[in-house]
Short mmCIF file of C-alpha atoms in Angstrom, two decimals:
data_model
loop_
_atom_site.label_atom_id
_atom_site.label_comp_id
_atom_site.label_asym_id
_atom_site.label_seq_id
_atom_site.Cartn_x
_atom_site.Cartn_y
_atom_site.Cartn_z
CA UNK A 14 28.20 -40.07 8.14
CA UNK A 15 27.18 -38.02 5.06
CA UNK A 16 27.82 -34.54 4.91
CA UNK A 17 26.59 -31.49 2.74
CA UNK A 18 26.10 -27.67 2.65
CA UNK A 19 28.23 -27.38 5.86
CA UNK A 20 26.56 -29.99 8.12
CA UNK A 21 27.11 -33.47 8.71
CA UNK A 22 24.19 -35.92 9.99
CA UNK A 23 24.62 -39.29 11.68
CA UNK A 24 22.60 -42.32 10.61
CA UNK A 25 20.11 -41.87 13.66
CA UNK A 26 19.64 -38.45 12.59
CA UNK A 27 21.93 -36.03 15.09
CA UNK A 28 23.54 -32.96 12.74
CA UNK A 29 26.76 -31.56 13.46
CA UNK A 30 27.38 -28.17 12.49
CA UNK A 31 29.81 -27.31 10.21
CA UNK A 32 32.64 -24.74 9.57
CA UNK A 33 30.96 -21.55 7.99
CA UNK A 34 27.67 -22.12 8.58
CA UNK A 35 25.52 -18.75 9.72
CA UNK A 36 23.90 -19.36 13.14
CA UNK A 37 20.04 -18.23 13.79
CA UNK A 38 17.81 -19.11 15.98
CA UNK A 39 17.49 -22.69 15.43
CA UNK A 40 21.22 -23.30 14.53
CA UNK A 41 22.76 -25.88 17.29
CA UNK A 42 24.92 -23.19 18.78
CA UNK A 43 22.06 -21.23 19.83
CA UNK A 44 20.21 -24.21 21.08
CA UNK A 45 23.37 -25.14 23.00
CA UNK A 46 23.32 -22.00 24.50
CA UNK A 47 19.90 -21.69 25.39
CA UNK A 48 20.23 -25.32 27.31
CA UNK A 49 23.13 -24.44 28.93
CA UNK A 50 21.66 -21.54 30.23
CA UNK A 51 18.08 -23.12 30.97
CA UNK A 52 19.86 -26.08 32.98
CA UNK A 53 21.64 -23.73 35.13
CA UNK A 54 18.48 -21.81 35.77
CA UNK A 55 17.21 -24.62 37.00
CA UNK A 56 20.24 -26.26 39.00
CA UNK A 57 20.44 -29.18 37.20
CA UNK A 58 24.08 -31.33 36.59
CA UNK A 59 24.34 -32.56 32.35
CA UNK A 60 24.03 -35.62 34.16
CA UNK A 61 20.70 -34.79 35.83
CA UNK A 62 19.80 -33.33 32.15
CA UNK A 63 21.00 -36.30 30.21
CA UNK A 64 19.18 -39.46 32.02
CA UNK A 65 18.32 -41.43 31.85
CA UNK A 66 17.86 -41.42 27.82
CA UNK A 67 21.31 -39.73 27.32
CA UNK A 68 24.53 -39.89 28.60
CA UNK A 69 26.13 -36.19 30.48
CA UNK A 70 28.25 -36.33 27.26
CA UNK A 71 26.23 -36.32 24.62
CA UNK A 72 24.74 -33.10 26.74
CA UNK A 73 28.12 -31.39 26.83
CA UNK A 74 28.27 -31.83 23.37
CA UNK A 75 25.08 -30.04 22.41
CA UNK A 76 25.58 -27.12 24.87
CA UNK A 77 29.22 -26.61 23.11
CA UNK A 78 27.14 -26.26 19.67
CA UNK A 79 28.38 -29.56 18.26
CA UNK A 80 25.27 -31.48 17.35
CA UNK A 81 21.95 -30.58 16.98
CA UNK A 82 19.25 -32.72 18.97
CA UNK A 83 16.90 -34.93 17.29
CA UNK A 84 13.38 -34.34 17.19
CA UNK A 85 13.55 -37.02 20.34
CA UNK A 86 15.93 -35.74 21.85
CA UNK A 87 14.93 -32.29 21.78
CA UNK A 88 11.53 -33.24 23.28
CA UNK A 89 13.17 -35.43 26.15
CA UNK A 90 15.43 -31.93 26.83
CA UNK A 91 12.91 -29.75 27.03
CA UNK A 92 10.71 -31.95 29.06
CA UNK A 93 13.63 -32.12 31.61
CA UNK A 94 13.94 -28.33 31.85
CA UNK A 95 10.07 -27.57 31.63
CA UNK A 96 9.56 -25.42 28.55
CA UNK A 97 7.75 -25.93 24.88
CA UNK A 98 9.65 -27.79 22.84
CA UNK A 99 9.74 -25.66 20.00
CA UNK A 100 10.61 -22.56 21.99
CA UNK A 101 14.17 -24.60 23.01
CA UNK A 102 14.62 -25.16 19.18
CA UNK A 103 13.59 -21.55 17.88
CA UNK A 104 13.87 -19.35 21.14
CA UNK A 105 10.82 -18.00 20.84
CA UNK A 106 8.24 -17.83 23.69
CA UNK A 107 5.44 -20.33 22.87
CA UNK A 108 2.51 -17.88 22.29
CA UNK A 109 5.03 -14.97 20.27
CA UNK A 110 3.25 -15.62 17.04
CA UNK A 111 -0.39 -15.30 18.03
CA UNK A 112 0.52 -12.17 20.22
CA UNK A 113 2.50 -10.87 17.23
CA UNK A 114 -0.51 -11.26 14.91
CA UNK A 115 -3.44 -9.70 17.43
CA UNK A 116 -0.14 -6.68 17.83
CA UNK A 117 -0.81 -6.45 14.33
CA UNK A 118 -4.77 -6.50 13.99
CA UNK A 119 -4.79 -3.49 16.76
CA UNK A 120 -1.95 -1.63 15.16
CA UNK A 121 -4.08 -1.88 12.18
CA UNK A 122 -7.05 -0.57 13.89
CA UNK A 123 -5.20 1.86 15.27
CA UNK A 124 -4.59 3.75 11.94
CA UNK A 125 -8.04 3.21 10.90
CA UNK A 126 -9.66 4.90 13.57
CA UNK A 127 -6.78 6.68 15.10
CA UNK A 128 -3.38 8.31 14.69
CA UNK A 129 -0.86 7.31 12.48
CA UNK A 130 1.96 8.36 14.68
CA UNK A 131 0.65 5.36 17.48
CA UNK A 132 0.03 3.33 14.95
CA UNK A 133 3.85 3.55 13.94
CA UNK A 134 4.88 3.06 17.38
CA UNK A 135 3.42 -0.08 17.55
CA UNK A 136 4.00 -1.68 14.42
CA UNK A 137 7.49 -0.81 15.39
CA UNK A 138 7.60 -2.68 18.30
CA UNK A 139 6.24 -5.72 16.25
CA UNK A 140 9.04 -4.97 14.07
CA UNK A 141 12.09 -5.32 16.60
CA UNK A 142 10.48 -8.29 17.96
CA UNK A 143 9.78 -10.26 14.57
CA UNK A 144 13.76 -9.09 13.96
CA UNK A 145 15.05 -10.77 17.25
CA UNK A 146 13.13 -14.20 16.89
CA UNK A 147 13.53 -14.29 12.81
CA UNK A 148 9.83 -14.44 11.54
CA UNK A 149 9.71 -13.61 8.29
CA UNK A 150 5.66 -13.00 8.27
CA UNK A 151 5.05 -11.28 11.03
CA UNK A 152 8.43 -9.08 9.99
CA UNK A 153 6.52 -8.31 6.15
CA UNK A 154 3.38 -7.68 7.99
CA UNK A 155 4.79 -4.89 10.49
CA UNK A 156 6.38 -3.21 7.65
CA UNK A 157 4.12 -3.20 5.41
CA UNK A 158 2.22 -1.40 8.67
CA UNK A 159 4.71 0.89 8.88
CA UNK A 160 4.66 1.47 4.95
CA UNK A 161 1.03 2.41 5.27
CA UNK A 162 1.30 4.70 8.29
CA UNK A 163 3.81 6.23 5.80
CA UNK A 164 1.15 7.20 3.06
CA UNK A 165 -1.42 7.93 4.99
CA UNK A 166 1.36 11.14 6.47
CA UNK A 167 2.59 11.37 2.65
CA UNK A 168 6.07 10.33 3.58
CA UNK A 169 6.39 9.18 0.30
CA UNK A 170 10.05 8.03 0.14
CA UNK A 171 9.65 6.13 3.19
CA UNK A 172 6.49 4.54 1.86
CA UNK A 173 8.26 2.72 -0.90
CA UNK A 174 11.35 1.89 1.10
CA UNK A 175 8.77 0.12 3.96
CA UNK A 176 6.64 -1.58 0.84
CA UNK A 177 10.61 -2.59 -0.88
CA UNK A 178 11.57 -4.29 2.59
CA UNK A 179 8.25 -5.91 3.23
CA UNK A 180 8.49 -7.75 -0.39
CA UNK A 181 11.56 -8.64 0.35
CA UNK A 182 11.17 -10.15 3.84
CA UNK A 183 8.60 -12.32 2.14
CA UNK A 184 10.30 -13.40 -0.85
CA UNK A 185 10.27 -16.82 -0.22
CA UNK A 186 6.16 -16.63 0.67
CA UNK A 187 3.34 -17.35 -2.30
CA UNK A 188 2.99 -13.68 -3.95
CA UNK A 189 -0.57 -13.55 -2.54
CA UNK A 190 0.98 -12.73 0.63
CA UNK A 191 2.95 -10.14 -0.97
CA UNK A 192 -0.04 -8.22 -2.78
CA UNK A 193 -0.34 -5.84 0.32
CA UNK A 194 2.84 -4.36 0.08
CA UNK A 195 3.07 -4.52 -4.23
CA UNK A 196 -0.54 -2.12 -3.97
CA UNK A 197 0.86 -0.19 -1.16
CA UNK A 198 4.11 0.63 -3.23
CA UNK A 199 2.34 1.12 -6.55
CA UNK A 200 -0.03 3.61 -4.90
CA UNK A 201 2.97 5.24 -3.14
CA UNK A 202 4.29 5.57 -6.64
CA UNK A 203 1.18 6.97 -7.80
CA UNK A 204 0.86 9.61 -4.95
CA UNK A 205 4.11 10.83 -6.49
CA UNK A 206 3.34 11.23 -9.55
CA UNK A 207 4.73 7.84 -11.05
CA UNK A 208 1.69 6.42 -12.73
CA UNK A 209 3.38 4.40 -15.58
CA UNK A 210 5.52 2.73 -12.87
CA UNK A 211 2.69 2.34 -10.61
CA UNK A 212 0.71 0.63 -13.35
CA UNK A 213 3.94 -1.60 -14.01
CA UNK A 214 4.08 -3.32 -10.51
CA UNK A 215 0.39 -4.30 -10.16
CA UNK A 216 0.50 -5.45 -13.65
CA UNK A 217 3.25 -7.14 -13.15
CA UNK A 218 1.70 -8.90 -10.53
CA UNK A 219 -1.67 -9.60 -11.96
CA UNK A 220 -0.22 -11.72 -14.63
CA UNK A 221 2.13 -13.45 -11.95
CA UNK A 222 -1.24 -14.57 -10.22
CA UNK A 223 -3.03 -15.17 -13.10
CA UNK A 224 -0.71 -17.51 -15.13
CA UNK A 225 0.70 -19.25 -12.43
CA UNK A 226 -2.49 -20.80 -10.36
CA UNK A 227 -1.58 -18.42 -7.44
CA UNK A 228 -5.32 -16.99 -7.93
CA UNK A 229 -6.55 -15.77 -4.92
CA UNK A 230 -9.33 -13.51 -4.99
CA UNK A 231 -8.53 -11.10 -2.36
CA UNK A 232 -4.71 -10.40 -3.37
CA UNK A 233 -6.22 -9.86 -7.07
CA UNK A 234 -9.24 -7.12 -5.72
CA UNK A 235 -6.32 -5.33 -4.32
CA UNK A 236 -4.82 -5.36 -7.11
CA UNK A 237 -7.55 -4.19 -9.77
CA UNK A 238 -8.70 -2.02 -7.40
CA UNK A 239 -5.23 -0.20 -6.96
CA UNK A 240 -5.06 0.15 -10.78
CA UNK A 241 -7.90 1.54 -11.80
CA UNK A 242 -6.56 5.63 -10.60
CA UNK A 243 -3.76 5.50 -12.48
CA UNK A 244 -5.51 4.01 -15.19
CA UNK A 245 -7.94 6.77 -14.96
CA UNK A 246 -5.27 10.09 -14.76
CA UNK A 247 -3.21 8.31 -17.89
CA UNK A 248 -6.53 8.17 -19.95
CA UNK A 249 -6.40 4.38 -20.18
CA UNK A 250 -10.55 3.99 -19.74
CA UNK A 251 -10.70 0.89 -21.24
CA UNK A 252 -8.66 -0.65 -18.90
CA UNK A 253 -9.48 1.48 -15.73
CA UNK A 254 -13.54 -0.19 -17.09
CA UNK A 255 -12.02 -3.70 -16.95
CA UNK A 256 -10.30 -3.92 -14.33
CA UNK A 257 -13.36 -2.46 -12.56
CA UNK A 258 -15.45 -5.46 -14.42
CA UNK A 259 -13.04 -8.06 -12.95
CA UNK A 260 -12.76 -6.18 -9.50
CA UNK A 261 -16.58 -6.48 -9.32
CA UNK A 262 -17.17 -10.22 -10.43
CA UNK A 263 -14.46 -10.84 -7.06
CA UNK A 264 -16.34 -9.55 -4.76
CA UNK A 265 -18.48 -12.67 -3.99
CA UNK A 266 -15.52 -14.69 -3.61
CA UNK A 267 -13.90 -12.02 -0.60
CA UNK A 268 -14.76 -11.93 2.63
CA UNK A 269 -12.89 -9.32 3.94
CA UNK A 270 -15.21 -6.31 3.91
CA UNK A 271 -12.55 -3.23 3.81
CA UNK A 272 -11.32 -4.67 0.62
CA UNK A 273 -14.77 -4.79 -0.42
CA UNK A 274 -15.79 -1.27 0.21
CA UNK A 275 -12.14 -0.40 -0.94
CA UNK A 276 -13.31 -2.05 -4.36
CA UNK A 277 -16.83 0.13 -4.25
CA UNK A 278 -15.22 3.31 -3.54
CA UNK A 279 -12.91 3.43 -6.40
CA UNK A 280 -15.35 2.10 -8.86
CA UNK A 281 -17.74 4.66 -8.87
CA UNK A 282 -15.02 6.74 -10.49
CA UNK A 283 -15.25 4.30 -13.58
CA UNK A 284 -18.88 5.03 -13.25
CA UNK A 285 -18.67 8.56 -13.06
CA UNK A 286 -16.36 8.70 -16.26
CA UNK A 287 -19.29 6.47 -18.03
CA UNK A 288 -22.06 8.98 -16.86
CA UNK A 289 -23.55 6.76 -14.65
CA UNK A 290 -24.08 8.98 -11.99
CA UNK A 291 -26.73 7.39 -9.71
CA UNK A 292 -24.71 3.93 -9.99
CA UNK A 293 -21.54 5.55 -8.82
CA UNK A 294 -23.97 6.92 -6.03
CA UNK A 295 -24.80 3.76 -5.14
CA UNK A 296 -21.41 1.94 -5.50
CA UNK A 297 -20.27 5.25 -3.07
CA UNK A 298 -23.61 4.27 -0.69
CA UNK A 299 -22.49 0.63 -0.17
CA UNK A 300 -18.50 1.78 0.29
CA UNK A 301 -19.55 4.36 2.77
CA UNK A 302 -21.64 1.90 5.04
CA UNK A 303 -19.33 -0.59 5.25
CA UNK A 304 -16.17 1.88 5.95
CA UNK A 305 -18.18 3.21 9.03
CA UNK A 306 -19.28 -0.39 10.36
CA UNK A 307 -15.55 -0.91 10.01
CA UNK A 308 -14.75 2.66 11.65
CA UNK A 309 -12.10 3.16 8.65
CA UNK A 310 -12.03 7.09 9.27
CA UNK A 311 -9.22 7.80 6.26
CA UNK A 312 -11.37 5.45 3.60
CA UNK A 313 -14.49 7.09 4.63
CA UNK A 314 -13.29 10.64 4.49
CA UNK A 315 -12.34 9.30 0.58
CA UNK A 316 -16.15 8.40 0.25
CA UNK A 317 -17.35 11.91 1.18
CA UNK A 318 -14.02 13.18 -1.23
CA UNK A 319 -15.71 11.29 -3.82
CA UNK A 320 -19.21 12.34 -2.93
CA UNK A 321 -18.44 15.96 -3.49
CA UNK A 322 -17.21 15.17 -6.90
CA UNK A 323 -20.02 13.57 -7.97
CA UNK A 324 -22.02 16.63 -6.84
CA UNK A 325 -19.09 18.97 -8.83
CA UNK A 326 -19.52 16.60 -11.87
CA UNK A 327 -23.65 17.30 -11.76
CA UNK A 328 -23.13 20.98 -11.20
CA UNK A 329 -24.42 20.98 -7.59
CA UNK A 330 -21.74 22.91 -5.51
CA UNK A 331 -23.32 23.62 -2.96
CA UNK A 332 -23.77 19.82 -2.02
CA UNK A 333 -20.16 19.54 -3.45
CA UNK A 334 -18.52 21.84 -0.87
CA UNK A 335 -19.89 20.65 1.96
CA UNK A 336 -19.11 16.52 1.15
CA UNK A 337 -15.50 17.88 0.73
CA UNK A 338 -15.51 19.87 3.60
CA UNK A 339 -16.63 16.98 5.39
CA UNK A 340 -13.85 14.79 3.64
CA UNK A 341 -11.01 17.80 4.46
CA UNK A 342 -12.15 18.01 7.78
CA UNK A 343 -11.77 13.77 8.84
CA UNK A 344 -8.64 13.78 6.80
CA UNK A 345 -7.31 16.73 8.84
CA UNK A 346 -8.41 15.16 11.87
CA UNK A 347 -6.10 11.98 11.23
CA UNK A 348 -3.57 14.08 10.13
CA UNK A 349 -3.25 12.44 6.45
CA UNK A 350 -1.62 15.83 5.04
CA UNK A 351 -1.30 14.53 1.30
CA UNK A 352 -4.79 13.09 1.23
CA UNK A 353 -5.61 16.89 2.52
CA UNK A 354 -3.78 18.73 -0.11
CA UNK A 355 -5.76 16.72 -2.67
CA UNK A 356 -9.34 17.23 -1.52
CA UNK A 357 -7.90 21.08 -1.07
CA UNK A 358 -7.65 21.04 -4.89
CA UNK A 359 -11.04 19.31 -5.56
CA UNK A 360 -12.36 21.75 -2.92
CA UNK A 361 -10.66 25.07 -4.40
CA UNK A 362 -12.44 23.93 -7.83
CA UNK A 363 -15.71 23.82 -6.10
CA UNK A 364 -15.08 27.20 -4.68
CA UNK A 365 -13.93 28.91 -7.65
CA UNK A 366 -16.73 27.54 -9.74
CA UNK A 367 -18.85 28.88 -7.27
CA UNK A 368 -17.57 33.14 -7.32
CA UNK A 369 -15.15 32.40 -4.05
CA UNK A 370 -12.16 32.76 -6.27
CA UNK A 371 -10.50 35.01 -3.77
CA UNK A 372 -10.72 31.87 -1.00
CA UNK A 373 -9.92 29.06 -4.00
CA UNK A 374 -6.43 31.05 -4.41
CA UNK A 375 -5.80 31.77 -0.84
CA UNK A 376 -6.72 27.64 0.00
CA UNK A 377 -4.32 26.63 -3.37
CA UNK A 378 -1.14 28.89 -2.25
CA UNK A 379 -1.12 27.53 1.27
CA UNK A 380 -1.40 24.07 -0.09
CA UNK A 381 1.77 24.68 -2.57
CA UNK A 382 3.34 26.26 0.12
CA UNK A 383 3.25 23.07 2.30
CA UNK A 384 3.96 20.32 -0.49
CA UNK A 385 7.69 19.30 -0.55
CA UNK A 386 9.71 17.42 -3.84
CA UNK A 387 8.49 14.37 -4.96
CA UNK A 388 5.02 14.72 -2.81
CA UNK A 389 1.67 14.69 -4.90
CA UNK A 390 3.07 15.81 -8.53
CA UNK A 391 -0.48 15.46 -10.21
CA UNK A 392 -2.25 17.58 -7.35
CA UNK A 393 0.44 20.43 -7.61
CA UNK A 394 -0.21 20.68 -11.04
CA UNK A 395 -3.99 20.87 -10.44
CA UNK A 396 -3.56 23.09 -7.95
CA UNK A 397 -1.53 25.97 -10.45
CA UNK A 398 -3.98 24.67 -13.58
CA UNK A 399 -7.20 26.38 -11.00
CA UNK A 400 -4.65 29.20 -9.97
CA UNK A 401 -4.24 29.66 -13.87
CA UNK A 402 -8.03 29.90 -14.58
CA UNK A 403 -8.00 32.45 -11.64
CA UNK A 404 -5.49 34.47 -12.93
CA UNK A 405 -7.20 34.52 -16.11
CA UNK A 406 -10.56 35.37 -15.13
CA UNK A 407 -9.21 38.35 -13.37
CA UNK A 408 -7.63 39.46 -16.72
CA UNK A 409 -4.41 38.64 -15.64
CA UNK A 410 -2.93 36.47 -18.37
CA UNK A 411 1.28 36.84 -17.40
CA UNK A 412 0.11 34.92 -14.17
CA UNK A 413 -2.23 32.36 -15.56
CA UNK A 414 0.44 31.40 -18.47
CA UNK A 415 3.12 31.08 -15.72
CA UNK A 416 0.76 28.57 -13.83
CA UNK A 417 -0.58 27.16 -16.77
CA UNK A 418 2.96 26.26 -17.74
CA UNK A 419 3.91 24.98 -14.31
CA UNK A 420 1.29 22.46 -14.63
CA UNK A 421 2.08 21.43 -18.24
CA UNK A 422 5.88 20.72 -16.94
CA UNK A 423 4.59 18.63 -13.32
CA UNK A 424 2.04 16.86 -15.85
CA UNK A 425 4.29 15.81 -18.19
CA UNK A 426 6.40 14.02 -15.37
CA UNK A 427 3.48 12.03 -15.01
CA UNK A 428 1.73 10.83 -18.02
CA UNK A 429 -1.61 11.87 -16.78
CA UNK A 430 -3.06 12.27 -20.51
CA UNK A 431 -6.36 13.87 -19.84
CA UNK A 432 -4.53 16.46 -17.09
CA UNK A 433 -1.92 17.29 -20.09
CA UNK A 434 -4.74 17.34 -22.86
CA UNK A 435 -6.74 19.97 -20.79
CA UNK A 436 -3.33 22.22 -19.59
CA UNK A 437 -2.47 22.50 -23.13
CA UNK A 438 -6.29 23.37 -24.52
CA UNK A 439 -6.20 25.97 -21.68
CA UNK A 440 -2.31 27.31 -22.72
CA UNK A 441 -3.53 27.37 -26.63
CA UNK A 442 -6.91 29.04 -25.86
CA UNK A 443 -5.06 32.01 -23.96
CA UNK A 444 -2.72 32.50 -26.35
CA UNK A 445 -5.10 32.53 -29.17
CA UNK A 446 -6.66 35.62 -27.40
CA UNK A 447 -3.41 37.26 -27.59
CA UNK A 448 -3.25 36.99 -31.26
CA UNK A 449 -0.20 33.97 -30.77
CA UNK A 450 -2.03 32.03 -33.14
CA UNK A 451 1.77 29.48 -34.04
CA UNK A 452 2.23 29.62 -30.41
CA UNK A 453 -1.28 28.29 -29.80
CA UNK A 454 -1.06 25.69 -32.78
CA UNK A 455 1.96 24.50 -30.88
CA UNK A 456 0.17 23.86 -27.71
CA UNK A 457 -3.15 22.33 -29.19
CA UNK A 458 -0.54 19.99 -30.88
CA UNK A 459 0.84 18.75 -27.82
CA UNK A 460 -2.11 18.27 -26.47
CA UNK A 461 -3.77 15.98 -29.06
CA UNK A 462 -0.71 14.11 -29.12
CA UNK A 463 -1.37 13.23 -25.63
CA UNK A 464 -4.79 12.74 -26.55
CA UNK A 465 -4.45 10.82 -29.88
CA UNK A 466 -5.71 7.57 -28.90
CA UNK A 467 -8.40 7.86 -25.82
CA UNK A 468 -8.51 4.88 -23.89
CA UNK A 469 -5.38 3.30 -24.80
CA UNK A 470 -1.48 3.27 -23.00
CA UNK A 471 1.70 2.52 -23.93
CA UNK A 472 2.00 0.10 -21.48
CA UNK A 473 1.61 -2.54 -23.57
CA UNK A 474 -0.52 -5.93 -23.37
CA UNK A 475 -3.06 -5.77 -20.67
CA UNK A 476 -2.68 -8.66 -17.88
CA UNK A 477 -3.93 -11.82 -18.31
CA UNK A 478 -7.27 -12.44 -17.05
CA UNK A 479 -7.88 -14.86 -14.12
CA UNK A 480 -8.49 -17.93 -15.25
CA UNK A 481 -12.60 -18.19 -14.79
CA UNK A 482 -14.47 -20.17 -17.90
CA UNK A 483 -17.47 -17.46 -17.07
CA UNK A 484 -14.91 -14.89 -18.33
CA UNK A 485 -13.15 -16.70 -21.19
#
């Protein structure tokens, strides 16, 4: 009999548990149990059970937890007592899985088209029931659910903490399976104002996929595609431009068409930045039909968000107010409230730019009002930067210098370079005006320090490239 890690196993292959061991599902103390009870169920003696194969014995044994059936064994058992053989080894009801993975493809659905609250509910219930039967999967998939619902309602701290546990329920799967919930908690990070960190983790796991032949296309689209905002707000063009490249030369190789139209929508920023307008337009175009084939109502409210920037960017504000109208209204609708306050800031812009300074200030105050710690640092500083131009063109300086420095200190938490740059131009310029010509040297310092090298990070080397000879 040879024995090791706690268990000893007989030469035709029965295991005996041994002292210490943990117990789960498919430990021989909960199969003896589960016989045990399943053979009373069904009024049957361990003799009944046991022949004529085995001896009532040998049954007594495994119902006390002793050994743990063979595979033969185990199929002769559950034969006797009519159910699947692998739910008498697991516990699990024969069909859990597949009804655990369509639970998950409607849950999904349901925060796509619907509310994030039912949405929750369910991937909850998914949850408790991958807990009780110990599947690791379907465990990582609900809460990495749950860690979405959490953005989308801009529970940010809960967003991370779902994304942490999903990783971590799937540590032992290939990281490709993990890429979900690494993009949902970098863009949680992101929302919050950590872009460095944010950058980190998909980095991080870009050159994981890359240098270890774990390429898989669609984990890796996620993955550019979640990188190129905070590339963007840190003023790291270069690499928001190649990971766009890369994001785009993937797209033949995915079939799944939200990550596709995920990759489109957040492109055309890269485009925009380049000043190519009407190819953002059409990058926006493609993103926008396939987000309402798919019925993605949060994604697509993103695509009219974008839309009206575009129209900012070319000066046409009429066009731009109503896309982000559009945009606010579908995001209030699914009541995403820190997708809101964003195209609120985008949208007070708009308005200011066009004489409605009075309703910019009025739509900026309420969104401050309603944004708690740690929620959307690099909006709330947009938000008092516009409330600081306001201020100013009503001649009241005090008030736009208080804003203006608001912004500078939420800005600098983030590293958003081009954000910082501007705050500071804006800070020197008014007090230049005033005649505080050192004070204003100061501030146009800072601000080409955080401008001294466009395009470029301290983030160090950029992540290996995937390992295609057409892009060696």
């Amino acid at each position: 009999m040879a024995q090791a890690d706690g268990v000893q196993v007989d030469g035709d292959g029965t295991v005996h548990a041994g002292a210490g061991r943990p117990e789960g599902p498919g430990d021989p103390a909960a199969i003896g149990r589960r016989v045990k009870s399943l053979r009373k169920e069904r009024g049957l003696t361990q003799r009944q059970l046991a022949e004529p194969e085995y001896t009532a014995a040998y049954v007594s044994t495994l119902e006390a937890g002793k050994v743990r059936p063979s595979e033969v064994a185990l199929r002769h058992i559950a034969e006797r007592l009519g159910v699947a053989e692998e739910e008498l080894a697991t516990g699990r009801p024969t069909h859990l899985v597949a009804e655990l993975r369509a639970g998950l493809t409607d849950a999904q659905r349901v925060l796509a088209v619907g509310d994030a609250e039912d949405a929750r509910a369910a991937y909850e219930q998914i949850l408790r029931r991958a807990d009780e039967y110990g599947l690791a999967r379907e465990r990582g998939a609900a809460l990495t659910g749950l860690g979405e619902c959490a953005l989308e309602t801009g529970e940010l701290a809960e967003a991370v903490g779902r994304f942490e546990a999903a990783e971590a329920a799937l540590a032992r799967e290939p990281l490709p399976a993990r890429a979900r919930a690494v993009r949902g908690r970098s863009i949680a990070h992101y929302l919050a104002g950590g872009l460095r960190y944010s950058c980190y983790l998909l980095e991080s796991a870009i050159d994981e996929l890359n240098t270890s032949g774990l390429h898989d296309p669609g984990a890796l689209l996620q993955l550019y595609t979640a990188s190129i905002a905070p590339y963007m707000d840190m003023g790291a063009h270069a690499r928001a431009a190649q990971a766009a490249e890369l994001a785009l030369a993937l797209v033949p190789q995915v079939s799944d068409p939200a990550l596709v139209a995920g990759m489109h929508r957040t492109v055309a920023r890269t485009l925009i930045a380049e000043g190519r307008g009407d190819d953002a337009r059409t990058s926006l175009a493609r993103a926008t039909e396939l987000y309402e084939q798919l019925q993605i109502r949060t994604e697509l409210a993103h695509c009219h968000w974008m839309r009206g920037y575009v129209c900012a960017q070319d000066g046409d504000l009429v066009q731009a107010e109503a896309a982000l109208r559009t945009a606010r209204s579908m995001l209030v609708s699914k009541r995403a409230a820190l997708y809101v306050s964003q195209v609120e800031v985008e949208l007070a812009d708009v308005l200011r730019r066009s004489g409605k300074s009075a309703e910019a200030a009025e739509l900026l105050g309420t969104l401050l009002d309603g944004l708690q710690h740690g929620r959307g640092a690099l909006h709330a500083g947009g938000a008092h930067r516009l409330l600081g131009l306001i201020a100013e063109e009503a001649g009241d300086t005090e008030t736009a210098e208080l804003h203006y420095a608001t912004a500078l200190s939420l800005l600098e938490q983030t590293g958003a370079a081009g954000d910082l740059a501007d705050i500071c131009r804006l800070l020197g310029d008014l007090m230049r005006r005033e005649g505080r010509t050192e004070e204003a040297l100061n501030a146009y310092r800072t601000g080409l320090g955080h401008r001294a090298e466009p395009g470029t990070t301290t983030l160090g080397p950029a992540p290996a490239r995937p390992p295609f000879t057409s892009w060696t």
